[in-house]
Tab-separated table of C-alpha atoms and ligand atoms in Angstrom:
chain	number	residue	atom	x	y	z
X	1	MET	CA	51.187	22.671	26.086
X	2	GLN	CA	51.357	25.761	28.294
X	3	CYS	CA	54.547	27.316	29.091
X	4	PRO	CA	55.460	26.352	32.580
X	5	CYS	CA	56.476	29.836	33.279
X	6	ASN	CA	53.424	31.342	32.361
X	7	PRO	CA	50.348	29.645	31.405
X	8	GLU	CA	48.932	32.374	28.989
X	9	ASN	CA	51.902	31.446	26.750
X	10	LEU	CA	52.565	28.238	24.586
X	11	TYR	CA	55.567	26.552	25.670
X	12	GLU	CA	56.768	26.633	21.839
X	13	SER	CA	56.584	30.464	21.532
X	14	CYS	CA	58.054	30.839	25.025
X	15	CYS	CA	60.822	29.309	26.865
X	16	GLN	CA	60.954	26.291	24.490
X	17	LYS	CA	63.043	28.826	21.966
X	18	ALA	CA	65.449	29.615	24.753
X	19	HIS	CA	65.891	25.832	25.476
X	20	ASN	CA	66.798	25.090	21.755
X	21	ASN	CA	69.078	28.024	21.761
X	22	ILE	CA	70.019	29.900	24.714
X	23	ASN	CA	71.510	32.451	22.404
X	24	THR	CA	67.946	33.691	21.649
X	25	VAL	CA	67.592	34.760	25.448
X	26	ASN	CA	67.525	38.534	25.711
X	27	THR	CA	66.983	39.398	29.026
X	28	PRO	CA	67.761	38.053	32.518
X	29	GLU	CA	64.024	37.633	33.311
X	30	GLU	CA	63.616	35.540	29.963
X	31	LEU	CA	66.621	33.497	31.196
X	32	MET	CA	65.088	33.439	34.605
X	33	ARG	CA	61.876	32.112	33.060
X	34	SER	CA	63.838	29.477	30.973
X	35	ARG	CA	65.562	28.460	33.866
X	36	TYR	CA	62.004	27.904	35.966
X	37	SER	CA	60.600	26.017	32.946
X	38	ALA	CA	63.640	23.838	32.723
X	39	PHE	CA	63.384	23.091	36.745
X	40	VAL	CA	59.557	21.900	35.744
X	41	LEU	CA	60.920	19.923	32.705
X	42	ALA	CA	64.007	18.622	34.505
X	43	ASN	CA	65.883	19.776	31.559
X	44	MET	CA	69.256	19.344	33.172
X	45	ASP	CA	71.377	20.095	30.265
X	46	TYR	CA	69.481	23.556	29.950
X	47	LEU	CA	70.127	24.459	33.611
X	48	GLN	CA	73.803	23.623	33.328
X	49	LYS	CA	74.226	25.452	30.063
X	50	SER	CA	72.553	28.705	31.842
X	51	HIS	CA	74.566	28.482	35.056
X	52	HIS	CA	77.860	30.667	35.237
X	53	SER	CA	80.821	28.393	35.086
X	54	SER	CA	82.154	29.880	37.993
X	55	THR	CA	79.126	28.543	40.138
X	56	ARG	CA	77.827	25.790	37.911
X	57	PRO	CA	76.838	22.687	39.844
X	58	ASN	CA	79.196	19.604	39.606
X	59	LYS	CA	78.069	16.181	38.339
X	60	ARG	CA	76.742	15.030	41.784
X	61	GLU	CA	74.879	18.190	42.627
X	62	LYS	CA	73.651	18.130	39.095
X	63	ARG	CA	72.298	14.306	39.757
X	64	GLU	CA	70.839	15.626	43.278
X	65	ILE	CA	69.016	18.596	41.576
X	66	GLU	CA	67.679	16.421	39.286
X	67	ALA	CA	66.199	13.891	41.556
X	68	TRP	CA	64.884	17.018	43.846
X	69	THR	CA	63.083	18.392	40.972
X	70	LYS	CA	61.483	15.332	39.932
X	71	THR	CA	59.969	14.951	43.281
X	72	VAL	CA	58.591	18.155	43.328
X	73	ASN	CA	55.104	19.590	41.973
X	74	TRP	CA	55.957	22.968	40.583
X	75	LEU	CA	52.898	25.484	40.743
X	76	LYS	CA	54.034	28.841	39.231
X	77	LEU	CA	56.339	31.383	38.730
X	78	GLU	CA	55.782	35.123	39.985
X	79	VAL	CA	58.743	37.714	38.492
X	80	LEU	CA	58.496	40.536	41.075
X	81	LYS	CA	61.070	42.642	40.137
X	82	THR	CA	63.993	43.349	37.390
X	83	THR	CA	67.082	45.545	37.573
X	84	MET	CA	69.644	46.382	34.489
X	85	GLY	CA	69.625	43.670	31.883
X	86	LYS	CA	68.972	45.887	28.917
X	87	ILE	CA	70.749	44.927	25.620
X	88	SER	CA	73.649	46.955	26.514
X	89	ASP	CA	73.948	45.810	29.879
X	90	THR	CA	76.468	42.942	31.211
X	91	ALA	CA	74.650	42.449	34.392
X	92	GLY	CA	70.924	42.302	35.642
X	93	THR	CA	68.877	40.980	38.724
X	94	VAL	CA	65.693	39.447	38.982
X	95	GLU	CA	63.550	38.887	41.929
X	96	PHE	CA	61.233	36.189	41.972
X	97	LYS	CA	58.947	33.573	43.817
X	98	ALA	CA	58.796	30.051	42.482
X	99	PHE	CA	55.796	27.952	44.336
X	100	TYR	CA	56.103	24.090	44.563
X	101	ILE	CA	54.159	21.490	46.625
X	102	GLU	CA	57.136	18.946	48.397
X	103	ASN	CA	55.891	15.952	50.573
X	104	GLY	CA	52.351	17.475	50.561
X	105	LYS	CA	53.286	20.965	51.766
X	106	MET	CA	53.209	24.209	49.868
X	107	ALA	CA	57.031	25.917	49.570
X	108	VAL	CA	58.135	28.876	48.062
X	109	ILE	CA	61.544	30.063	46.997
X	110	HIS	CA	61.951	33.925	47.041
X	111	GLU	CA	65.476	34.742	45.709
X	112	ASN	CA	67.011	38.090	44.090
X	113	SER	CA	68.990	36.554	41.528
X	114	ASN	CA	72.252	37.672	39.483
X	115	PHE	CA	72.869	37.506	36.062
X	116	THR	CA	75.646	38.275	33.772
X	117	ARG	CA	76.633	37.215	30.329
X	118	GLU	CA	79.231	34.576	29.476
X	119	ASN	CA	80.119	33.275	26.086
X	120	GLY	CA	77.831	35.884	24.579
X	121	HIS	CA	74.530	34.813	26.513
X	122	TRP	CA	72.820	35.521	29.775
X	123	VAL	CA	73.775	32.882	32.607
X	124	TYR	CA	72.846	32.762	36.156
X	125	VAL	CA	75.425	33.335	38.402
X	126	ASN	CA	73.876	33.041	42.289
X	127	GLY	CA	71.137	34.179	44.450
X	128	LYS	CA	70.324	35.459	47.773
X	129	HIS	CA	67.425	34.097	49.335
X	130	LYS	CA	64.812	36.525	50.765
X	131	ALA	CA	62.818	36.284	54.070
I	201	LIG	ZN1	58.242	30.615	29.587
């Protein structure tokens, strides 16, 4: 199967590696891509694991996110810009657009996300929506 984050890649050679072992993720962009793919696949365990403990959704929010993402038809991910996030960094940002169809209408999430390391791997902290 194609990888949800990039149809030019096979899932097994792209985000599946992260979904099987989050410690294989090298950069915030890879983590962002693997989280997008997890939204597409409704892989809630991975979405929780890849979320910083201080901002991680609670059980009720997790159920709401799962219900929502299953009603949405995800179209594609565009990574616009990344800062830092090299091997030696402890923080990084990824600006992205995620396109989807909800209730028959196209919608887009345009966000600049913050990433840091926790328990030795990259995690998503929070994001600022862009107009
Ligand atoms: Zn991927």
